[in-house]
Coordinates of C-alpha atoms and ligand atoms in Angstrom, one line a residue:
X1 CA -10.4 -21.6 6.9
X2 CA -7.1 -22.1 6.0
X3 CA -5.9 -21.0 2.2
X4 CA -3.4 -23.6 0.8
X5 CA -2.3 -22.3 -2.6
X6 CA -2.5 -18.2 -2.2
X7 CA -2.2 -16.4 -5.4
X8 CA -0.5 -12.7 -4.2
X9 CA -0.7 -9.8 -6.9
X10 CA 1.6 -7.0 -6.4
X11 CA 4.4 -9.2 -4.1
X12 CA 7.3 -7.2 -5.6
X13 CA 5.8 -4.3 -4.4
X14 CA 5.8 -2.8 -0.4
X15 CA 2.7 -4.2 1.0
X16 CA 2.2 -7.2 -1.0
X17 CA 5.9 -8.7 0.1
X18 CA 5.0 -7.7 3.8
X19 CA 2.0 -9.8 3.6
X20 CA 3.8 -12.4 1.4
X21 CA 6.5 -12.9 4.3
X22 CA 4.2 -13.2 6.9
X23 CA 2.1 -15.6 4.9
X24 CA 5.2 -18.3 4.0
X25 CA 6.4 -18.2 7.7
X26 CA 2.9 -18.3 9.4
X27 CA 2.1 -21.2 7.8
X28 CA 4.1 -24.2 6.6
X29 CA 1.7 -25.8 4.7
X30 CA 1.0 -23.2 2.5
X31 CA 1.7 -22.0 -1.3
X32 CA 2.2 -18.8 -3.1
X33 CA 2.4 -17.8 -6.1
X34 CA 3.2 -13.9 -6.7
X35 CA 1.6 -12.3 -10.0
X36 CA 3.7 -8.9 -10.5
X37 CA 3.7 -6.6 -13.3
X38 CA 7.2 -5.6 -12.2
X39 CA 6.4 -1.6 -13.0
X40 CA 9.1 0.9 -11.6
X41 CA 7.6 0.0 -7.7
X42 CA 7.7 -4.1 -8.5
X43 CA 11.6 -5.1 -7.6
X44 CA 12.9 -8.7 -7.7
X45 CA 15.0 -7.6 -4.9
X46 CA 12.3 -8.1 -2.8
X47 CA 12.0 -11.4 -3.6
X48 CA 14.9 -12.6 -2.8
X49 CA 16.1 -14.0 0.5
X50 CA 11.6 -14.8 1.7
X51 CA 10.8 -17.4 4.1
X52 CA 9.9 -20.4 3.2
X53 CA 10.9 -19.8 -0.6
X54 CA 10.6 -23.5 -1.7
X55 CA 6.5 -22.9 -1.6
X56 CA 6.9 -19.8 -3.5
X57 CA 6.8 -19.1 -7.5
X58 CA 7.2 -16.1 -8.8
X59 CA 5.3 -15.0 -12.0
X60 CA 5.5 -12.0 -13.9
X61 CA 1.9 -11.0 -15.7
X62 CA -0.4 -7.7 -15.7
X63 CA -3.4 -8.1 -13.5
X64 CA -5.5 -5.8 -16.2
X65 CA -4.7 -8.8 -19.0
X66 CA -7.1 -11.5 -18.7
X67 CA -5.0 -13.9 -20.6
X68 CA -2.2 -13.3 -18.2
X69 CA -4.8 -13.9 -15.3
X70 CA -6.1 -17.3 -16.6
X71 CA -2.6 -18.1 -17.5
X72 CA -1.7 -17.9 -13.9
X73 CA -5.0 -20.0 -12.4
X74 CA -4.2 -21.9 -14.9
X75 CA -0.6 -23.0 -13.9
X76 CA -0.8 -22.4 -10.2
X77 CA -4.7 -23.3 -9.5
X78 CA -5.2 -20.9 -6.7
X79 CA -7.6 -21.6 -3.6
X80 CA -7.8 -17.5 -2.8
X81 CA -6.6 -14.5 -3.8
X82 CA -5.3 -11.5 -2.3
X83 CA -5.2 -8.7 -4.3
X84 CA -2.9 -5.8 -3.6
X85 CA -1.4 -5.2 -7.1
X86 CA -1.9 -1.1 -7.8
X87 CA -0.7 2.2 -8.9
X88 CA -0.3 3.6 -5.5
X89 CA 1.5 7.0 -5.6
X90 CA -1.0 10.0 -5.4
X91 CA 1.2 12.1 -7.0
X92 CA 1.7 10.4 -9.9
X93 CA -2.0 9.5 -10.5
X94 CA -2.0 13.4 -10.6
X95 CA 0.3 13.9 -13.4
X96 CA -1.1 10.7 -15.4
X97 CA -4.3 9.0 -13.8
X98 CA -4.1 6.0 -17.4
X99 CA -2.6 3.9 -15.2
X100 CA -4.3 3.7 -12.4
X101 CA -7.5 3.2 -14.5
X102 CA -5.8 0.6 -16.2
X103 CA -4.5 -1.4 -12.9
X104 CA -6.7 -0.2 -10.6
X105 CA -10.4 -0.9 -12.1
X106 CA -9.8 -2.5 -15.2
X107 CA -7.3 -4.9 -13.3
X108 CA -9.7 -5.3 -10.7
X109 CA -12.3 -6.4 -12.3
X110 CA -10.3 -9.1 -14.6
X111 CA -9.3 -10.5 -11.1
X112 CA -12.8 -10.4 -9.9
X113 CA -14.2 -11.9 -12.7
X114 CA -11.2 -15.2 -12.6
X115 CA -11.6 -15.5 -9.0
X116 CA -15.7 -15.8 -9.5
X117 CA -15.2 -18.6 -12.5
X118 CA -12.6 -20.3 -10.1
X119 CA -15.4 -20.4 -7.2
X120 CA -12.7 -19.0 -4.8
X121 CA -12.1 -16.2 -2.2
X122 CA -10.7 -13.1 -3.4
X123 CA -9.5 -10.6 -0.5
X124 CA -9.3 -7.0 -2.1
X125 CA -6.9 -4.3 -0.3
X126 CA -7.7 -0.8 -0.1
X127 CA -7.2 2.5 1.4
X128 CA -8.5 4.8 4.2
X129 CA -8.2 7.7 1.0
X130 CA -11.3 6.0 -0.7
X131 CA -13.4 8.2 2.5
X132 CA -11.3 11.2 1.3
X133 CA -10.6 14.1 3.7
X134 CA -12.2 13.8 7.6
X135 CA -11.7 17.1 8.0
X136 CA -14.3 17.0 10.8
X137 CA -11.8 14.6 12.5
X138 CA -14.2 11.9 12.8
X139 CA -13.1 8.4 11.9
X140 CA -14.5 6.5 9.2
X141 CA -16.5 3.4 9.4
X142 CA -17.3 1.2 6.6
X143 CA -20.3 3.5 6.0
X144 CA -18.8 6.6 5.7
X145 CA -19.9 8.1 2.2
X146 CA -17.0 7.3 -0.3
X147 CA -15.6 10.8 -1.6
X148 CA -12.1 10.3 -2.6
X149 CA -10.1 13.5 -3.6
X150 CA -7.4 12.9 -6.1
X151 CA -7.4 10.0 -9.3
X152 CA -5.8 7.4 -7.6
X153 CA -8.1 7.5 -4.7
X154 CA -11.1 7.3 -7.3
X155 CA -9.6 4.5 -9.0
X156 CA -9.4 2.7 -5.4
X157 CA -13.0 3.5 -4.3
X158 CA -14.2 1.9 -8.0
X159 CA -12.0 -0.8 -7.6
X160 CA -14.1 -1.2 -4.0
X161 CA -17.1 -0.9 -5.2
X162 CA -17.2 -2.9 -8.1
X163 CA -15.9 -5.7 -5.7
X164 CA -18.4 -5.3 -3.3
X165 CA -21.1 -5.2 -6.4
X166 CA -19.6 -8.5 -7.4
X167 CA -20.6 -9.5 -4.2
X168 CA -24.5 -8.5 -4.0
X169 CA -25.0 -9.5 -7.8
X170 CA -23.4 -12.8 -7.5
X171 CA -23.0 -13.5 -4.5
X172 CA -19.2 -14.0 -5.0
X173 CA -17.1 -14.9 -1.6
X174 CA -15.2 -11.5 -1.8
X175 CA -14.3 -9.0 1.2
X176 CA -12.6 -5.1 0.8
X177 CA -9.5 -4.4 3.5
X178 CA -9.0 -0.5 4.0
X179 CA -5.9 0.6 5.6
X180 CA -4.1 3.9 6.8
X181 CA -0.8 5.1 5.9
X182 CA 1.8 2.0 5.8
X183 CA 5.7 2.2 6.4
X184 CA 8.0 -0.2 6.8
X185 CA 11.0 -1.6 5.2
X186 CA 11.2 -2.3 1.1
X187 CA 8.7 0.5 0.3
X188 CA 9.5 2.6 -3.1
X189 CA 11.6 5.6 -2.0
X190 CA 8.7 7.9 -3.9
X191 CA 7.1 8.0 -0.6
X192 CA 7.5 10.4 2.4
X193 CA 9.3 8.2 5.1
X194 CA 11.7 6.4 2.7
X195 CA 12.1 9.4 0.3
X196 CA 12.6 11.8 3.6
X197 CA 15.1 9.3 4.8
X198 CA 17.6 8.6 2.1
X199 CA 17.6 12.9 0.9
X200 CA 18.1 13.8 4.7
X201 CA 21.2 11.4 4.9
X202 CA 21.9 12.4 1.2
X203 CA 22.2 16.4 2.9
X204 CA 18.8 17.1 0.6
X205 CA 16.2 19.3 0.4
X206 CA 13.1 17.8 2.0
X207 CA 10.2 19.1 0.3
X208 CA 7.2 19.6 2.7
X209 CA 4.0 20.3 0.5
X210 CA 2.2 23.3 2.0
X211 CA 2.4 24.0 5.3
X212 CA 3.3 20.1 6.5
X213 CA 0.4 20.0 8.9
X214 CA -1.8 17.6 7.4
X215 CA -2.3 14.0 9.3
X216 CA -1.9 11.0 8.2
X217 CA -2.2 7.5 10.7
X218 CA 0.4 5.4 10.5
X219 CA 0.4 1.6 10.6
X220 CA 3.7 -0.9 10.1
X221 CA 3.4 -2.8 7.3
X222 CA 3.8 -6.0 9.3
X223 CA 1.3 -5.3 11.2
X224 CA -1.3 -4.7 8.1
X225 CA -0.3 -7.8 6.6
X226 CA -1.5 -9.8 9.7
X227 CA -4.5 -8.4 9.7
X228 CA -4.8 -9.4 6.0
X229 CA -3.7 -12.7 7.2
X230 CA -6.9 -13.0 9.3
X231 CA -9.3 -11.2 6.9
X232 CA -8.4 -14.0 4.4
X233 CA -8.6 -16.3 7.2
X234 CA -11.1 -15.0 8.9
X235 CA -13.4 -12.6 7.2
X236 CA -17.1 -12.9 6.0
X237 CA -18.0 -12.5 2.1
X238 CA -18.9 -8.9 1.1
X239 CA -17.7 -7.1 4.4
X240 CA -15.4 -4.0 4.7
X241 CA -12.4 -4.4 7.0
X242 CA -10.2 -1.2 8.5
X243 CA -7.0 -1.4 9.9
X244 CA -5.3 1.3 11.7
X245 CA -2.8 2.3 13.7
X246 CA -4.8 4.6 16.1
X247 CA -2.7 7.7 16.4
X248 CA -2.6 10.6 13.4
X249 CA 0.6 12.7 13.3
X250 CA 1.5 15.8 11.2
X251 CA 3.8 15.0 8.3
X252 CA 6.1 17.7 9.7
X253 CA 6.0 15.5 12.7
X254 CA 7.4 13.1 10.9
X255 CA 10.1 14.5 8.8
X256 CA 11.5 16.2 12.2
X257 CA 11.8 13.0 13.7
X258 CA 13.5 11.4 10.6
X259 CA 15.9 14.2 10.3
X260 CA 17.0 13.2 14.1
X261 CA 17.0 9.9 13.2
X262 CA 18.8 10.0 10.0
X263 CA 21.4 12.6 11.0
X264 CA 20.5 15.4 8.8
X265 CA 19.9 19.4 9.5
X266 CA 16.5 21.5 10.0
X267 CA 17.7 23.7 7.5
X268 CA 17.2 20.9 4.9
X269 CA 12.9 21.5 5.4
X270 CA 11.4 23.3 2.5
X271 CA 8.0 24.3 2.1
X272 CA 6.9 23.9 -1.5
X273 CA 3.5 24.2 -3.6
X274 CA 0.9 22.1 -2.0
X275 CA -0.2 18.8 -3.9
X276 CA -3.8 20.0 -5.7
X277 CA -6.4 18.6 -3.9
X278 CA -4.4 17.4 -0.8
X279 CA -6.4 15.8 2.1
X280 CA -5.6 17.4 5.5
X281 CA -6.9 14.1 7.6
X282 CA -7.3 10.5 7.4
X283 CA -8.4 8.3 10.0
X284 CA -10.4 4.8 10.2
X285 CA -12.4 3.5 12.9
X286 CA -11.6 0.0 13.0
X287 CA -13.0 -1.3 16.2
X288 CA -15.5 -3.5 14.0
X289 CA -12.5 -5.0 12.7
X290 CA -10.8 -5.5 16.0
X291 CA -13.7 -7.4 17.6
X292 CA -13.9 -10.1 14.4
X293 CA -11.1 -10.4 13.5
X294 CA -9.5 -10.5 16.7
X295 CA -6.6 -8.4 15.1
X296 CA -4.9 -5.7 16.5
X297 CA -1.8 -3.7 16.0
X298 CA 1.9 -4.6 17.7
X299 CA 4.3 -2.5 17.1
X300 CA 4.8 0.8 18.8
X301 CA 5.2 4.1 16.3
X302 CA 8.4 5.2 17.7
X303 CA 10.4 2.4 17.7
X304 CA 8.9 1.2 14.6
X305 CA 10.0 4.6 13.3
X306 CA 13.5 4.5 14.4
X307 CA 13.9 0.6 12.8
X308 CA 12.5 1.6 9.4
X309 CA 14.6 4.1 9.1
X310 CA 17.8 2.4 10.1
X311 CA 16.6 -0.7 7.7
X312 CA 16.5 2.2 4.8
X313 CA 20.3 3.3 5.8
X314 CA 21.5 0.0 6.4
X315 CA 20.7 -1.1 3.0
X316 CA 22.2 1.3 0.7
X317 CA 22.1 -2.1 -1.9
X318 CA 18.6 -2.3 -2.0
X319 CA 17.7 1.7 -2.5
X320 CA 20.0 1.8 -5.4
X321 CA 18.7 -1.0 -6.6
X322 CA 15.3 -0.3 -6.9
X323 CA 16.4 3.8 -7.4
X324 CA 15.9 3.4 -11.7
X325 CA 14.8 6.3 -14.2
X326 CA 11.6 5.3 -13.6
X327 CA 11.8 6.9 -10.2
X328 CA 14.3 9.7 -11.1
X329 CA 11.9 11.3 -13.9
X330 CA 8.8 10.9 -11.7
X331 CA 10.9 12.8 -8.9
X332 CA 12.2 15.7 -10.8
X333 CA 9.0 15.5 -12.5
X334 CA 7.2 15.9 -9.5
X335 CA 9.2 19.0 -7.7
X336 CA 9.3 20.6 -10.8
X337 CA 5.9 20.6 -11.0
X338 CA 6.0 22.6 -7.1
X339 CA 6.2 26.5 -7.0
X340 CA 7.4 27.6 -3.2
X341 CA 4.9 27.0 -0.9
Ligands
NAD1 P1 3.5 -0.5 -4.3 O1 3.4 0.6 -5.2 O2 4.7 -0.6 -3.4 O3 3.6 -1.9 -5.1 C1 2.6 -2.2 -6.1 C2 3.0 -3.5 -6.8 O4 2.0 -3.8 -7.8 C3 4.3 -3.4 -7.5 O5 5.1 -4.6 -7.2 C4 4.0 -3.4 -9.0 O6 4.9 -3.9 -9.8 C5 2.6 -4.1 -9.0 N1 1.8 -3.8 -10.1 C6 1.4 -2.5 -10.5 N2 0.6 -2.6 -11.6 C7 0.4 -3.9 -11.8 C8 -0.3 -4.6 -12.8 N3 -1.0 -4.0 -13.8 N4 -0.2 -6.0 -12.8 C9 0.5 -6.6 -11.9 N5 1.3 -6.0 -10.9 C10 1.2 -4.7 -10.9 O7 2.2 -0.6 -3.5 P2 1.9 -0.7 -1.9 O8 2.1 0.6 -1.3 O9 2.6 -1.9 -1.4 O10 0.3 -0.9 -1.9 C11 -0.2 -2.2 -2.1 C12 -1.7 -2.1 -2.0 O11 -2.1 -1.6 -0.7 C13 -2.4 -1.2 -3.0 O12 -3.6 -1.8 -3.4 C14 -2.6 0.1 -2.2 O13 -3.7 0.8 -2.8 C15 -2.9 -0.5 -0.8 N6 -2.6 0.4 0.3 C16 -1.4 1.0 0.4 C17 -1.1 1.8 1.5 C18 0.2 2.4 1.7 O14 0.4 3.2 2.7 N7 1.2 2.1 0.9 C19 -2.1 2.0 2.5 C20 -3.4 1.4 2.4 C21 -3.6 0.6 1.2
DAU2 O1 -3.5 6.6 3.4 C1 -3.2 5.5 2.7 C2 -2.4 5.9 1.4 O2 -1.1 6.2 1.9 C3 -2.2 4.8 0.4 O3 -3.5 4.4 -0.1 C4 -1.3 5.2 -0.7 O4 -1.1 4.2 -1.7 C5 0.0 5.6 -0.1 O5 0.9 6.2 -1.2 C6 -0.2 6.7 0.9 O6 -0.6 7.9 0.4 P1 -0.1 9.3 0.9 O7 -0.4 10.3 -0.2 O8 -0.6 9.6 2.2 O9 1.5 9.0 1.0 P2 2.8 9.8 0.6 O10 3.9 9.1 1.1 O11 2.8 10.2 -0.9 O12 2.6 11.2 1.4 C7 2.3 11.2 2.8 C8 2.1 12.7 3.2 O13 3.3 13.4 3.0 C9 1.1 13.4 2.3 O14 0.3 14.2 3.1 C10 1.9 14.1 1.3 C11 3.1 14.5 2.1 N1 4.4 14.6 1.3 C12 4.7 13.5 0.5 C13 5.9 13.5 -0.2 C14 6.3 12.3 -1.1 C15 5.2 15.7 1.4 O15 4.9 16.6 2.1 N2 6.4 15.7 0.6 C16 6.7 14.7 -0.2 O16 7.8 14.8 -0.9

């Protein structure tokens, strides 16, 4: 079925605008509205310059205040709602977890409850962390046991489950996405490709946490959003989607290939403390997903790779933009937080 007036939480943010874009110039009938706290990873900057921006309204509300929710229903009257609003930086949700109780459940369930008393379909995005570490290197399917490793993966997992709860107890028309490790342009430079980026151009340090040998599966942000385009499209109340890109790779892997990419030197790798509780392997099984949806990944890693970063050092604007104190405390928060490896 096709959604005409899509209500997008978290927009400003990397995932949400990837999906937001591809929404607006998929489909010329449709409109958005994007609900955005604007915290230090919400930037207008993304907003600027989207597809299609005559059939989009920006809004700026907290998903975990129910009076901004209604406010919003009440001025846009959405048909569906796709959720990605969240505290998202693991590290963080170490040093503080409040927020990502606040956003993460408590907002989850105000949106739950809104879209329910609408009668309308709320798509809920998630994360492959919710399975926690596969250190057996098996894939997850939607049944995997949930047993997420650090706060912010919790806060994901309850955010799922009370969703999917909300499904069984009222039936609601609600479906859970869960996705591997996005990149992409526009994401927050707190996170390993654009953070590895901008210090190895910038001659930094690149902090490696432990021995840099833990694998994460990478899928392009453009790519996750069209399968989010056909969950919402496609998608049967109270299922579990994954999307992935099929292919784990070390996160020394990575940061090598970024330092080739972005002109910096080898010497600039430093092994620090490890993050507490760090997961060694992620991966999703999403063939389920491939066969109903009839969605599957198109952009290669390498290239992909190469692209991001150049979008990252072609836009020296945008990183400063979004580059506030915010981000500069968390960061020296963060390292100083690290011993050596
Ligand atoms: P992000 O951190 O880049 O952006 C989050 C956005 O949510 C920001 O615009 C922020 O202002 C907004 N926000 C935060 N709290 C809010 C609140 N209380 N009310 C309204 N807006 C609020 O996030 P992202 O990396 O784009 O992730 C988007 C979603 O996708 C999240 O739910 C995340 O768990 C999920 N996800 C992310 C990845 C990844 O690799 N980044 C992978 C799988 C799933
Ligand atoms: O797997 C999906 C998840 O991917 C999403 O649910 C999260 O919202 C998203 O932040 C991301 O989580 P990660 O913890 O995997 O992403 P991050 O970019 O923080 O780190 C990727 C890997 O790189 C991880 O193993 C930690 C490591 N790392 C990260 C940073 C920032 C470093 O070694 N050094 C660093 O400075």
């Amino acid at each position: 079925m096709a959604h005409q007036r899509v209500l997008v939480t978290g927009a400003a943010g990397f995932i949400g605008n990837a999906f937001l874009r591809r929404l607006l110039e998929t489909d010329a009938d449709v409109q958005a509205m994007t609900l955005d706290a604007l915290t230090y990873a919400g930037h207008r900057e993304n907003l600027e310059d989207l597809p299609g921006a005559a059939r989009h309204v920006f809004r700026q509300g907290d998903v975990a205040s129910a009076e901004d929710v209604a406010a919003a229903f009440a001025a846009f009257q959405p048909d569906a709602v796709v959720h990605l609003a969240a505290e998202t930086h693991v590290d963080r949700s170490i040093l503080d977890p409040a927020p990502f109780m606040r956003t993460n459940v408590h907002g989850t369930q105000v949106l739950l409850d809104a879209c329910r008393a609408a009668g309308i379909r709320m798509v809920l995005v998630s994360t492959d962390e919710v399975y926690g570490d596969r250190e057996d290197g098996t894939a997850a399917t939607p049944d995997s046991p949930l047993r997420p490793s650090n706060p912010y993966a919790a806060t994901k997992a309850a955010g799922d489950l009370l969703a999917l709860a909300a499904h069984r107890t009222h039936g609601q028309d609600v479906l859970v996405t869960r996705c591997t490790n996005n990149f992409g342009p526009r994401q927050t430079p707190e996170k390993l490709i654009p953070l590895m980026t901008l210090r190895a151009q910038a001659g930094k340090r690149l902090p490696i946490y432990g021995d840099g040998l833990q694998r994460r599966d990478w899928l392009h942000g453009d790519d996750h959003a069209d399968g989010l385009l056909a969950a919402l499209a496609r998608g049967a109340p109270g299922r579990v989607y994954q999307f992935a890109g099929g292919r784990g790779r070390t996160n020394l892997a990575i940061v090598q290939a970024i330092l080739a990419l972005a002109g910096g030197a080898p010497t600039q790798i430093e092994h620090v403390g490890d993050r507490p509780g760090h997961d060694r392997y992620y991966a999703l099984d999403d063939a389920a997903t491939r066969a109903e949806l009839a969605w599957a990944p198109t952009r290669d890693f390498e290239p992909a790779l190469e692209a991001t970063v150049a979008w990252y050092l072609a836009n020296p604007a945008w990183c400063r933009a979004v580059a506030g104190e915010g981000l500069r405390t968390f960061l020296e928060a963060n390292y100083e937080a690290r011993g050596p490896a």
